GROMACS .gro file of C-alpha atoms in nm:
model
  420
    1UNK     CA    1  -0.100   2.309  -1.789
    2UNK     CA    2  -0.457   2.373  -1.714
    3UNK     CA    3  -0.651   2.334  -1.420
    4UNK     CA    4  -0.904   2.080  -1.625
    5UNK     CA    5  -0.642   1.866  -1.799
    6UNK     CA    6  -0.465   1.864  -1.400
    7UNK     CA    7  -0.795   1.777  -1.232
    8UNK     CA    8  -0.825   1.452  -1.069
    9UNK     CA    9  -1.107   1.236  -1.100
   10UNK     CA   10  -1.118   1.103  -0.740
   11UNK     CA   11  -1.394   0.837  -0.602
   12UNK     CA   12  -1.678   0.919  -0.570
   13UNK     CA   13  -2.024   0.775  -0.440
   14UNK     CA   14  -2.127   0.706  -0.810
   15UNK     CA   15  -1.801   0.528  -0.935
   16UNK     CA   16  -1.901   0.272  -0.591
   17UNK     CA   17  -2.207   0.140  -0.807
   18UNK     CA   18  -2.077  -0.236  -0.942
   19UNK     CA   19  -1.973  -0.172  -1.295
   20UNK     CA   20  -1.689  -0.371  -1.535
   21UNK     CA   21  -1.464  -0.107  -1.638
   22UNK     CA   22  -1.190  -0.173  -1.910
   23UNK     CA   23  -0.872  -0.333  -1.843
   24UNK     CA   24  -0.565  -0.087  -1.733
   25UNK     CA   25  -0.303  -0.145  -2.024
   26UNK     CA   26   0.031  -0.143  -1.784
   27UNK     CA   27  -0.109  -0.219  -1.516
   28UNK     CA   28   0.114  -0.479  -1.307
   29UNK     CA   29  -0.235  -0.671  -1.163
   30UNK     CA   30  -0.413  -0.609  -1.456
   31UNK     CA   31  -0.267  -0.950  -1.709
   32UNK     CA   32  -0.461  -1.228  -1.775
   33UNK     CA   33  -0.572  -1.437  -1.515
   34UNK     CA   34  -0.405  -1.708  -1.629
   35UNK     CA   35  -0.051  -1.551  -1.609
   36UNK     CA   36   0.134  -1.290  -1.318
   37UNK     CA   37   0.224  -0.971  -1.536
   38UNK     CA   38   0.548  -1.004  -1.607
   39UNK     CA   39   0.443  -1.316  -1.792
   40UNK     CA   40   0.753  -1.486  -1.627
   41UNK     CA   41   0.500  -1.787  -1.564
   42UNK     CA   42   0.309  -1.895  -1.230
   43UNK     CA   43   0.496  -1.825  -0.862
   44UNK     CA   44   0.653  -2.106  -0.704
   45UNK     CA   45   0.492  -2.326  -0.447
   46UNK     CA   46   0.593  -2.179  -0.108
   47UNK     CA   47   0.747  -2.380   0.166
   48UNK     CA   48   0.534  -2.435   0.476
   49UNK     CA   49   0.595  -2.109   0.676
   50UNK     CA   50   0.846  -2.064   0.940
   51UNK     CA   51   0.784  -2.271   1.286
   52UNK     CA   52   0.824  -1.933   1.449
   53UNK     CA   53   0.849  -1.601   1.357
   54UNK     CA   54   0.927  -1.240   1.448
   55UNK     CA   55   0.727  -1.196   1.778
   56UNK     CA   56   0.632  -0.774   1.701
   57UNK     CA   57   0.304  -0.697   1.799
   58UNK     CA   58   0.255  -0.990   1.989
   59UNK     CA   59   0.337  -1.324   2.066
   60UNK     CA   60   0.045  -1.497   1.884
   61UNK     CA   61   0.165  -1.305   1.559
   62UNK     CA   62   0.481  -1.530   1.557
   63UNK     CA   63   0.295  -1.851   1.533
   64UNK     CA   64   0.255  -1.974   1.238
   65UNK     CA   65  -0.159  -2.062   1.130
   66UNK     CA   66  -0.456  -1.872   1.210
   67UNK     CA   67  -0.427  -1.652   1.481
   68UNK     CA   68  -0.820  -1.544   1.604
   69UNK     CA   69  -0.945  -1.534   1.946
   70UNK     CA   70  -1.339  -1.544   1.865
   71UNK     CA   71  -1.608  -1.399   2.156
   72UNK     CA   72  -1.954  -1.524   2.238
   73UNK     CA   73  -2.153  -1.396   1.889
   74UNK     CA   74  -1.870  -1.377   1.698
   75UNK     CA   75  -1.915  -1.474   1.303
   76UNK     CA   76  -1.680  -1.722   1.219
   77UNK     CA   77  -1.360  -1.645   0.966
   78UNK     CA   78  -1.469  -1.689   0.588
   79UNK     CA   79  -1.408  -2.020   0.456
   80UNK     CA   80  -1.154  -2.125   0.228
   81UNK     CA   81  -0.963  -1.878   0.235
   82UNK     CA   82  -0.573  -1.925   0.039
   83UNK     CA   83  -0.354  -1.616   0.096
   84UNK     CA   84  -0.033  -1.768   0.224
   85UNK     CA   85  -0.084  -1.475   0.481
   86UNK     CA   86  -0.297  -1.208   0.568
   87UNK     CA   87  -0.424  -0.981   0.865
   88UNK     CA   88  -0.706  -0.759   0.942
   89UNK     CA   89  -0.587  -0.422   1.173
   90UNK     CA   90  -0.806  -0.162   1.295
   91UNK     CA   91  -0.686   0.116   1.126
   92UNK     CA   92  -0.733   0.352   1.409
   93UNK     CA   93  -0.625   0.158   1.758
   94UNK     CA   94  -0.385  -0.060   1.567
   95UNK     CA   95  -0.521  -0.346   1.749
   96UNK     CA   96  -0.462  -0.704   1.480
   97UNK     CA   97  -0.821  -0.874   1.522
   98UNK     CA   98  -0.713  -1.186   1.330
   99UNK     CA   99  -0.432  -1.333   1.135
  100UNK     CA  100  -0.257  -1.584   0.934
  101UNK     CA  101   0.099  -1.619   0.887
  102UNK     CA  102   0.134  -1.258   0.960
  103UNK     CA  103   0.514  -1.218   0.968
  104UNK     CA  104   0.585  -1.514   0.710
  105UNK     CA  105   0.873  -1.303   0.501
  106UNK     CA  106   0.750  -1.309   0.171
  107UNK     CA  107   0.790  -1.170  -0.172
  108UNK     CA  108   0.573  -0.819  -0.181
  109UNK     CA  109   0.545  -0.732  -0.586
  110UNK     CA  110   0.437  -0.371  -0.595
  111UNK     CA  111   0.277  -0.349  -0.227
  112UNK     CA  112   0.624  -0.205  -0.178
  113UNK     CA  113   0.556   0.090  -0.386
  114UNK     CA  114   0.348   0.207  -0.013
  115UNK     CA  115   0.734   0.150   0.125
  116UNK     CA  116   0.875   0.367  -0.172
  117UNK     CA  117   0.591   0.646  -0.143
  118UNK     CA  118   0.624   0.686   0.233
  119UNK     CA  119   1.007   0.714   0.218
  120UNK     CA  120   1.012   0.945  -0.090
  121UNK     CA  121   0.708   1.178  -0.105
  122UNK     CA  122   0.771   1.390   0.158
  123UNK     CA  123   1.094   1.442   0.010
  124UNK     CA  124   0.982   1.612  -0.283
  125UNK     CA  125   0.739   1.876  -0.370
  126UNK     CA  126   0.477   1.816  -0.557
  127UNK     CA  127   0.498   2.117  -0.777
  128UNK     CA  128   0.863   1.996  -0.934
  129UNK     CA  129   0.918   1.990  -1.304
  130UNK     CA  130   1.174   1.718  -1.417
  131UNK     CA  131   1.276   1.631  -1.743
  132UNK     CA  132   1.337   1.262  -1.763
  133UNK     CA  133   1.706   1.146  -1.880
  134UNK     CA  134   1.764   0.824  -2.061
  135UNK     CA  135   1.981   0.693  -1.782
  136UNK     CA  136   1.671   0.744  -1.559
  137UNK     CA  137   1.497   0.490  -1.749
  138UNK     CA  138   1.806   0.241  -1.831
  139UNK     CA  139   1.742   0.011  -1.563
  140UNK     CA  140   1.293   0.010  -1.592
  141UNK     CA  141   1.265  -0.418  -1.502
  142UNK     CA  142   1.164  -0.598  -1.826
  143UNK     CA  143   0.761  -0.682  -1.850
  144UNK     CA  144   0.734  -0.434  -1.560
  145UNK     CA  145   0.420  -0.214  -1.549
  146UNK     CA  146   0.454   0.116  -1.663
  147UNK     CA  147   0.237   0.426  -1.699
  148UNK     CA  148   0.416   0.537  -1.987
  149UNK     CA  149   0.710   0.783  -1.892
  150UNK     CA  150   0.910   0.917  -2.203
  151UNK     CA  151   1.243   1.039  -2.221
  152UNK     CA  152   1.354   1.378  -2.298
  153UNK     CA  153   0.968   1.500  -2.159
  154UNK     CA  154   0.914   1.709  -1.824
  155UNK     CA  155   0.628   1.563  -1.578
  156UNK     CA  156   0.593   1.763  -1.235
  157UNK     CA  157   0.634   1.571  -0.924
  158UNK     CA  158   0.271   1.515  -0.889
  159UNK     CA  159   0.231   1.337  -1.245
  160UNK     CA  160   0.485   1.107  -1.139
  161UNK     CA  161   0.324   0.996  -0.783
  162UNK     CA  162   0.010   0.939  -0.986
  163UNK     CA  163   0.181   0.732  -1.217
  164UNK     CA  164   0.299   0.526  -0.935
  165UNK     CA  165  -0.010   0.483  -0.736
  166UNK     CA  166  -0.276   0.449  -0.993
  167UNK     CA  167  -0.058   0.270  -1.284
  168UNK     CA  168   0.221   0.093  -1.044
  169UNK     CA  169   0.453   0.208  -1.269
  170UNK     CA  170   0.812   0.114  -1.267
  171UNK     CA  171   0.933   0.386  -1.491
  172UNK     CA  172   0.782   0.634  -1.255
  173UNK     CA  173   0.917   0.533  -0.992
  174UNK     CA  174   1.300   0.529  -1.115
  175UNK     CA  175   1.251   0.858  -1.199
  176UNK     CA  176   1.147   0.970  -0.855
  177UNK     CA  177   1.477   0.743  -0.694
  178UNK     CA  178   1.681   0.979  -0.918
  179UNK     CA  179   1.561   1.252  -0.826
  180UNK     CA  180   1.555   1.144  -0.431
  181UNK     CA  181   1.978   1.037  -0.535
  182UNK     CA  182   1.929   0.757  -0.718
  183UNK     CA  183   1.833   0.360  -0.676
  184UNK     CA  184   2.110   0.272  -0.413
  185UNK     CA  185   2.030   0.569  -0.249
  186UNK     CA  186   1.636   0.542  -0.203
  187UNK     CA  187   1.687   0.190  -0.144
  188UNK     CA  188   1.876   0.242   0.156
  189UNK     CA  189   1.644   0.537   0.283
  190UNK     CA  190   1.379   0.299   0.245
  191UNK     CA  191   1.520  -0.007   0.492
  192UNK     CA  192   1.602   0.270   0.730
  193UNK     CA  193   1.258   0.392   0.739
  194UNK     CA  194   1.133   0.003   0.740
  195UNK     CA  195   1.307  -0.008   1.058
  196UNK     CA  196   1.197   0.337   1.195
  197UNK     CA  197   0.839   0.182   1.162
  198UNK     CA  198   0.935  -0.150   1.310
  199UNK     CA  199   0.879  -0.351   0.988
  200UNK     CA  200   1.125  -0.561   1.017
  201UNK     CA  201   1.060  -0.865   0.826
  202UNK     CA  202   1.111  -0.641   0.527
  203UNK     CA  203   1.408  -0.647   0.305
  204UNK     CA  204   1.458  -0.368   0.016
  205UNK     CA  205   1.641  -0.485  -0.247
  206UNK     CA  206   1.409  -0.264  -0.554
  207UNK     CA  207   1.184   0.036  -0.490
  208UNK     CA  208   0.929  -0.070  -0.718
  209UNK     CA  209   0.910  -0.438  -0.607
  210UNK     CA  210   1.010  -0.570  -0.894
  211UNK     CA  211   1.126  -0.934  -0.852
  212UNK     CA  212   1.497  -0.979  -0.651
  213UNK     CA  213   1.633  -1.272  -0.490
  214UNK     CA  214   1.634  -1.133  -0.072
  215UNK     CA  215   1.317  -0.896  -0.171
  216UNK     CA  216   1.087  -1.009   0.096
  217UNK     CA  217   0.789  -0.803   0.361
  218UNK     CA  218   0.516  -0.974   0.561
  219UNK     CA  219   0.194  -0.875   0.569
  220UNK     CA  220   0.205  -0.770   0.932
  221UNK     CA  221   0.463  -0.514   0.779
  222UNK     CA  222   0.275  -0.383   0.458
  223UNK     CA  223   0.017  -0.317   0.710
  224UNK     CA  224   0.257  -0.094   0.925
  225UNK     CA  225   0.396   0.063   0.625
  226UNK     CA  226   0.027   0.143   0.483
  227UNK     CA  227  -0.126   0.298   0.778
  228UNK     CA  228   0.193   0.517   0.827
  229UNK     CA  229   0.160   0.613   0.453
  230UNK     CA  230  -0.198   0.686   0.536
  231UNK     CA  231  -0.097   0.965   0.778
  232UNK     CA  232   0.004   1.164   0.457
  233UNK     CA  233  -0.209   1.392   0.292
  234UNK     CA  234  -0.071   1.359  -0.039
  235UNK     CA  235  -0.061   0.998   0.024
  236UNK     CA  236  -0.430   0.998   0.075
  237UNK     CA  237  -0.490   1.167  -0.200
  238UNK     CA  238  -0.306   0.917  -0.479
  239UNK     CA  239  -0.424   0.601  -0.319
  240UNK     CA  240  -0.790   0.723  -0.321
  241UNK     CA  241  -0.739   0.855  -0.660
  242UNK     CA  242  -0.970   0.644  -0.955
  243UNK     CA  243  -0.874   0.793  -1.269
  244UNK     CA  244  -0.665   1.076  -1.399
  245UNK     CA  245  -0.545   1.261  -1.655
  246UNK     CA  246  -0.124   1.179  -1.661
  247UNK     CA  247   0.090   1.400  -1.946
  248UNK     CA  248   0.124   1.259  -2.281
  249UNK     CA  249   0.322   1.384  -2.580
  250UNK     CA  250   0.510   1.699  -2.574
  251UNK     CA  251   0.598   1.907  -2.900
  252UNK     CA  252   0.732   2.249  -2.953
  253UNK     CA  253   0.431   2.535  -2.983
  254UNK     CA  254   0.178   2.271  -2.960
  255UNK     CA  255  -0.068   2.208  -2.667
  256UNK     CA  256   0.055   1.922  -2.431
  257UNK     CA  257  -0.144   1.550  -2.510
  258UNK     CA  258  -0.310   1.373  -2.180
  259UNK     CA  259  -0.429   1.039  -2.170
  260UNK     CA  260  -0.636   0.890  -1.874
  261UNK     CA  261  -0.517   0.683  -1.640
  262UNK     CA  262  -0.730   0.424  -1.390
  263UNK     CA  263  -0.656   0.323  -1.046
  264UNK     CA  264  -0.543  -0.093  -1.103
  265UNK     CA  265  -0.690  -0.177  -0.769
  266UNK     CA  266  -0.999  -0.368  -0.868
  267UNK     CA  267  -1.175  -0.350  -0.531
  268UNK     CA  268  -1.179   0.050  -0.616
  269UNK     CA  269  -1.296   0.072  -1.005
  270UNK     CA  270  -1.482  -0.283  -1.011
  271UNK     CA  271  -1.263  -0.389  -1.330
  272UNK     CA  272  -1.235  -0.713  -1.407
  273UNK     CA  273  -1.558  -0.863  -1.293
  274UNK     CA  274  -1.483  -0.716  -0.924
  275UNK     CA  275  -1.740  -0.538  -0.745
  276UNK     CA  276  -1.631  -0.246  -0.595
  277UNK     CA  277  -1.604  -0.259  -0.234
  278UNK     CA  278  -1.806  -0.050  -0.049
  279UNK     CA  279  -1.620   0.246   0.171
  280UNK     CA  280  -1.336   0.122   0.005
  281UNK     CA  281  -0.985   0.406  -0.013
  282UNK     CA  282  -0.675   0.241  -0.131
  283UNK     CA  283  -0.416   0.151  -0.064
  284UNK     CA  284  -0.174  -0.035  -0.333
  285UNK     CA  285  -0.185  -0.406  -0.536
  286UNK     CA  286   0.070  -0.611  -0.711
  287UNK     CA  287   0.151  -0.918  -0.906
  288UNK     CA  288   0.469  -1.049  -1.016
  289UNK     CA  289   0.612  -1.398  -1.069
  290UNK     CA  290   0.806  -1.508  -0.726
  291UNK     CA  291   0.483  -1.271  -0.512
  292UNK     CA  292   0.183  -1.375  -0.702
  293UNK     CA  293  -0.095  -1.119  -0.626
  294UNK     CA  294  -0.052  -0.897  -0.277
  295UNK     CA  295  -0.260  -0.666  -0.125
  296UNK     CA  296  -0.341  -0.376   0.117
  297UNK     CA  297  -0.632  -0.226   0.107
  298UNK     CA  298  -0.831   0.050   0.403
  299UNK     CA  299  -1.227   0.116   0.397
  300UNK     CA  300  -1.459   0.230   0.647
  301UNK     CA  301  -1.770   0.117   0.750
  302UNK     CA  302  -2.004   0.320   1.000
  303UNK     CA  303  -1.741   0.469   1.240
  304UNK     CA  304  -1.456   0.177   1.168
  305UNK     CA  305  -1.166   0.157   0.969
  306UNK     CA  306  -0.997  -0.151   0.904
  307UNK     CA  307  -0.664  -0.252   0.729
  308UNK     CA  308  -0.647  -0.580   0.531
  309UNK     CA  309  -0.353  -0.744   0.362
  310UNK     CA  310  -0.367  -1.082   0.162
  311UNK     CA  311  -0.089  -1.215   0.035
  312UNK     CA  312  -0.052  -1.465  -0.269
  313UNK     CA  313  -0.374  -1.624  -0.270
  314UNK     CA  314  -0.326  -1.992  -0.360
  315UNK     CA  315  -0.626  -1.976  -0.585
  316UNK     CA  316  -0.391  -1.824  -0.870
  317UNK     CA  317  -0.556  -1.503  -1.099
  318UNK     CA  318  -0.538  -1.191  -1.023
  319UNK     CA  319  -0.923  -1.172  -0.814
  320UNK     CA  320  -0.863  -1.364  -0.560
  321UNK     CA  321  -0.655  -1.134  -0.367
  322UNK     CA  322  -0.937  -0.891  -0.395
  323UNK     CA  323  -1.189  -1.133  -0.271
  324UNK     CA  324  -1.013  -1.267  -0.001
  325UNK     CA  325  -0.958  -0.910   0.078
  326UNK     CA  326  -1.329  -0.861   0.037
  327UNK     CA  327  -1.440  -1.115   0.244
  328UNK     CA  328  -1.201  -1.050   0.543
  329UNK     CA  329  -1.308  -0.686   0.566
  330UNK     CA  330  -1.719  -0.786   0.568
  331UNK     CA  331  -1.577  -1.041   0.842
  332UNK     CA  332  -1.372  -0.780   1.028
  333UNK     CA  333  -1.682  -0.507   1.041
  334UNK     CA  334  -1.901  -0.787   1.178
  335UNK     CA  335  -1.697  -0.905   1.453
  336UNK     CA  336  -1.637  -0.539   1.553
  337UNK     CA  337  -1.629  -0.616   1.928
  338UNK     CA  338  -1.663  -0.943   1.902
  339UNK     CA  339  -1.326  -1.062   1.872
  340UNK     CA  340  -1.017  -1.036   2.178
  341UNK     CA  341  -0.738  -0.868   1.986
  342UNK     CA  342  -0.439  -1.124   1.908
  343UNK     CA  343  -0.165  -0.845   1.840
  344UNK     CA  344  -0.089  -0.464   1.780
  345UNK     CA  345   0.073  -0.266   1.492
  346UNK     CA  346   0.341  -0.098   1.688
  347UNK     CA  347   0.395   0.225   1.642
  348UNK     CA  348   0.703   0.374   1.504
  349UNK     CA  349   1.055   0.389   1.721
  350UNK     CA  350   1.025   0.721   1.737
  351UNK     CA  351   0.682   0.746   1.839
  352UNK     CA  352   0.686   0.508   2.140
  353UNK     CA  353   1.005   0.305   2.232
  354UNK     CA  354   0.866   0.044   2.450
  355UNK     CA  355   0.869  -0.302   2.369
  356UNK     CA  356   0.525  -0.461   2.258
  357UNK     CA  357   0.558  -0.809   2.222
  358UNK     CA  358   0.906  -0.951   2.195
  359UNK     CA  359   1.182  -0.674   2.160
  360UNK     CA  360   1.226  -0.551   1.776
  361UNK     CA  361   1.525  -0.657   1.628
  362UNK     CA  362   1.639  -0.679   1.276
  363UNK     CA  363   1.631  -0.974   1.059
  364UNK     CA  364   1.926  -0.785   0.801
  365UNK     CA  365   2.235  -0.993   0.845
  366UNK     CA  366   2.387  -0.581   0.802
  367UNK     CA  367   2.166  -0.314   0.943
  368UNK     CA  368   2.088  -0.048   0.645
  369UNK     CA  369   2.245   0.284   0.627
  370UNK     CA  370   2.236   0.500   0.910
  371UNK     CA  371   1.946   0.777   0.876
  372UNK     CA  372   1.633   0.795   1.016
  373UNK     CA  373   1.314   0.757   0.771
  374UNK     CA  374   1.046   1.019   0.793
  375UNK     CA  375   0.817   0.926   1.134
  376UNK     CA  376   0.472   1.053   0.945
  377UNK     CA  377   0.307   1.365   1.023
  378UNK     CA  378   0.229   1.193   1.389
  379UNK     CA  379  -0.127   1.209   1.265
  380UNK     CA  380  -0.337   0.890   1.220
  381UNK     CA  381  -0.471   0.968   0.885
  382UNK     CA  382  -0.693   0.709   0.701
  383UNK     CA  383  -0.751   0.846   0.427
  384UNK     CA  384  -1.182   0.862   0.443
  385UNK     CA  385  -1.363   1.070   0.414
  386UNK     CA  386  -1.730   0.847   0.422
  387UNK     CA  387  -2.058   0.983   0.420
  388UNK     CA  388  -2.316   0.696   0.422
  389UNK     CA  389  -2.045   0.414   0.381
  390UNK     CA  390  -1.946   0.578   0.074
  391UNK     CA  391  -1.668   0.770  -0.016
  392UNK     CA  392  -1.729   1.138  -0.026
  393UNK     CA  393  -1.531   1.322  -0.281
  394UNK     CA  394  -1.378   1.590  -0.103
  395UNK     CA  395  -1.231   1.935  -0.197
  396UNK     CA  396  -0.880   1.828  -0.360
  397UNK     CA  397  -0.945   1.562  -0.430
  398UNK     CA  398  -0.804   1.455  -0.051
  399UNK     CA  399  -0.978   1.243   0.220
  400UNK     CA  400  -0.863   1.386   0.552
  401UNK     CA  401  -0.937   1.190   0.930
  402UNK     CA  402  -0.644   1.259   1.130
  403UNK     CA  403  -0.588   1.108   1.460
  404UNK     CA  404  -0.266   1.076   1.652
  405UNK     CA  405  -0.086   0.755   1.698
  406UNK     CA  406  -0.325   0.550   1.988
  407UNK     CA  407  -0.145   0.466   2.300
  408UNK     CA  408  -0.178   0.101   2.320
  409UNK     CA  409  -0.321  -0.113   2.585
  410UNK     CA  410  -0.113   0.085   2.833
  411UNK     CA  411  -0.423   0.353   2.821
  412UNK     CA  412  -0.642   0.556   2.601
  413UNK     CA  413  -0.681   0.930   2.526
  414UNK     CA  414  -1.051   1.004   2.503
  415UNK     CA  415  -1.152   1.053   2.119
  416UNK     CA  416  -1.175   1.494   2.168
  417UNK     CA  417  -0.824   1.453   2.277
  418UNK     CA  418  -0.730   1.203   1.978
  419UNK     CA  419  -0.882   1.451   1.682
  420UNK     CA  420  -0.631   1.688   1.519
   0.00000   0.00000   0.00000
């Protein structure tokens, strides 16, 4: 396979310029407006959320409403805003500087692919060859999205990732729970490593997110789970990925086909009639019938790095996830400092055991297997690499800014101690 038909075509400073690119063809958020992809019709009407809630974090994030503790100067939260929930994090101190809803349990679509990658991928090297099985693929959920995985065909480990991240596809992802032991297997590994990160309104049921009755997260969770994915190089490097080439056809004495492949997260590639967001890196979307549209999404602005997760946006489509999203990360980089943090992102169990907030205990009737997930590279990696509040495409196509987990309100290491 050569180096050109492997290269990635990652972000850059040019692809940031507002532009309507072509619709994704499998793409799980990329169906008509009018319907969720799997064309199973439009998501229920959620109950009111939960009077109270899990208390990790903080006390305010168990409340149900807004959550937003607003300074003297402070720009008000954007108006009319419908995600059932959603939070804004910075990425770097962890500290929550508003919310809504934050631990309402609810349906995640493919925002639990982040779950899937940061249980799986360091599993696996990249380098792998597989040839797919038919029994691999038996089980691919009907009208999921796909990239377009064929049986009886080899892909290498990192074909497969990209398949997942840029494409969201299901058949992808099977084949990297077989390889990791199977379905029952990975889904076990990933509720234990839910719980390692203390996201514990989340319930694994599928590793692709595909629609199951007890599949639930929160968007205080997805939040956890993206910024401890973000600590991963390789991680990094698929969620800020915009386009590649992924392996087509494969016949005897013949050159192998590629086809390319674009990132579905609109806020990245501007499709749909989205502008792309400026400083913008990833992290994952989804759509399905019970979830609607999710979504987490990191970008930097200056020298701040926020995380932002909506959450079934009442408006219907498949946009307004990404402009809710939008809008919540031009509020958060205004009220930088303007704001008194309402909660935390905890840090994994193995990282720091003391309580923040109410002690962390499981929702799971039955805890999940026994085994501990992977606790991250203990690196605080957001995945930007910004020049000029643009992404800078790096060598590698990687975006490396490492910093170790922060120590909470209970004191700070100075930023030369912080930098890996």
């Amino acid at each position: 396979m050569s180096a050109k038909k492997t290269a990635l075509t990652v972000l850059s400073a040019a692809l940031l310029v507002p532009a309507i690119l072509s619709a994704p063809a499998h793409a799980d958020p990329a169906a008509p407006p009018s319907a969720p992809a799997d064309g199973k019709g439009k998501p229920p009407k959620a109950p009111a959320p939960p009077s109270s809630m899990s208390s990790v974090g903080g006390a305010a994030l168990g409340q149900p409403g807004t959550q937003v503790s607003l300074l003297p100067g402070a720009p008000a939260l954007p108006a009319n805003l419908t995600g059932r929930s959603w939070i804004v994090a910075d990425a770097d101190t962890g500290e929550v500087l508003a919310a809504h809803n934050a631990h309402w349990r609810l349906p995640p679509a493919s925002t639990m692919k982040m779950l899937f990658a940061d249980t799986v991928l360091p599993t696996l090297p990249k380098d792998q060859v597989h040839k797919v099985t038919e029994q691999e693929m038996a089980d691919v959920g009907q009208g999921s999205s796909l990239v377009g995985v064929k049986e009886d065909t080899e892909y290498t480990v990192h074909d497969l990732w990209l398949g997942v991240f840029l494409r969201s596809g299901n058949d992808a992802v099977h084949v990297l729970s077989a390889m990791n032991g199977g379905i029952d297997k990975t889904v076990k590994d990933m509720q234990a490593h839910a719980e390692e990160l203390q996201a514990l309104d989340t319930h694994v049921v599928s590793p692709d997110g595909y629609d199951a009755p007890g599949q639930v997260s929160s968007a205080y969770d997805l939040t956890l789970i993206a910024r401890s994915g973000l600590q991963k190089q390789d991680f990094r490097e698929y969620c800020g990925t915009a386009s590649a080439q992924f392996p087509g056809r494969q016949e005897s004495g013949k050159p192998r086909d590629f086809f390319e492949i674009q990132n579905t997260n609109r806020l990245m590639t501007g499709a749909g009639g989205i502008s792309p967001y400026k400083g913008i890196a990833g992290v994952k979307n989804g759509n399905t019938s019970m979830a609607g549209s999710t979504f987490t999404g990191v970008a930097q602005r200056g020298n701040k790095r926020l995380l932002v997760t909506v959450m079934n946006p009442d408006a219907g489509g498949i946009n307004p996830v990404y402009e809710e999203t939008a809008e919540l990360f031009d509020w958060g980089f205004a009220a930088t400092g303007k704001v008194k943090p309402v909660g935390e992102l905890v840090p994994p169990k193995s990282a720091d055991t003391k309580s923040k907030g109410a002690p962390a205990q499981s929702h799971e009737q039955s805890r999940a297997a026994a085994g501990g997930g992977d606790p991250g590279d203990n690196g605080l990696g957001t995945a930007l690499g910004i020049a000029g509040g643009v992404l800078a495409a790096l060598a590698g196509g990687t975006f490396a800014f490492n910093r170790r987990w922060p120590p909470g309100r209970r004191g700070r290491r100075s930023a030369d101690e912080d930098l890996v």
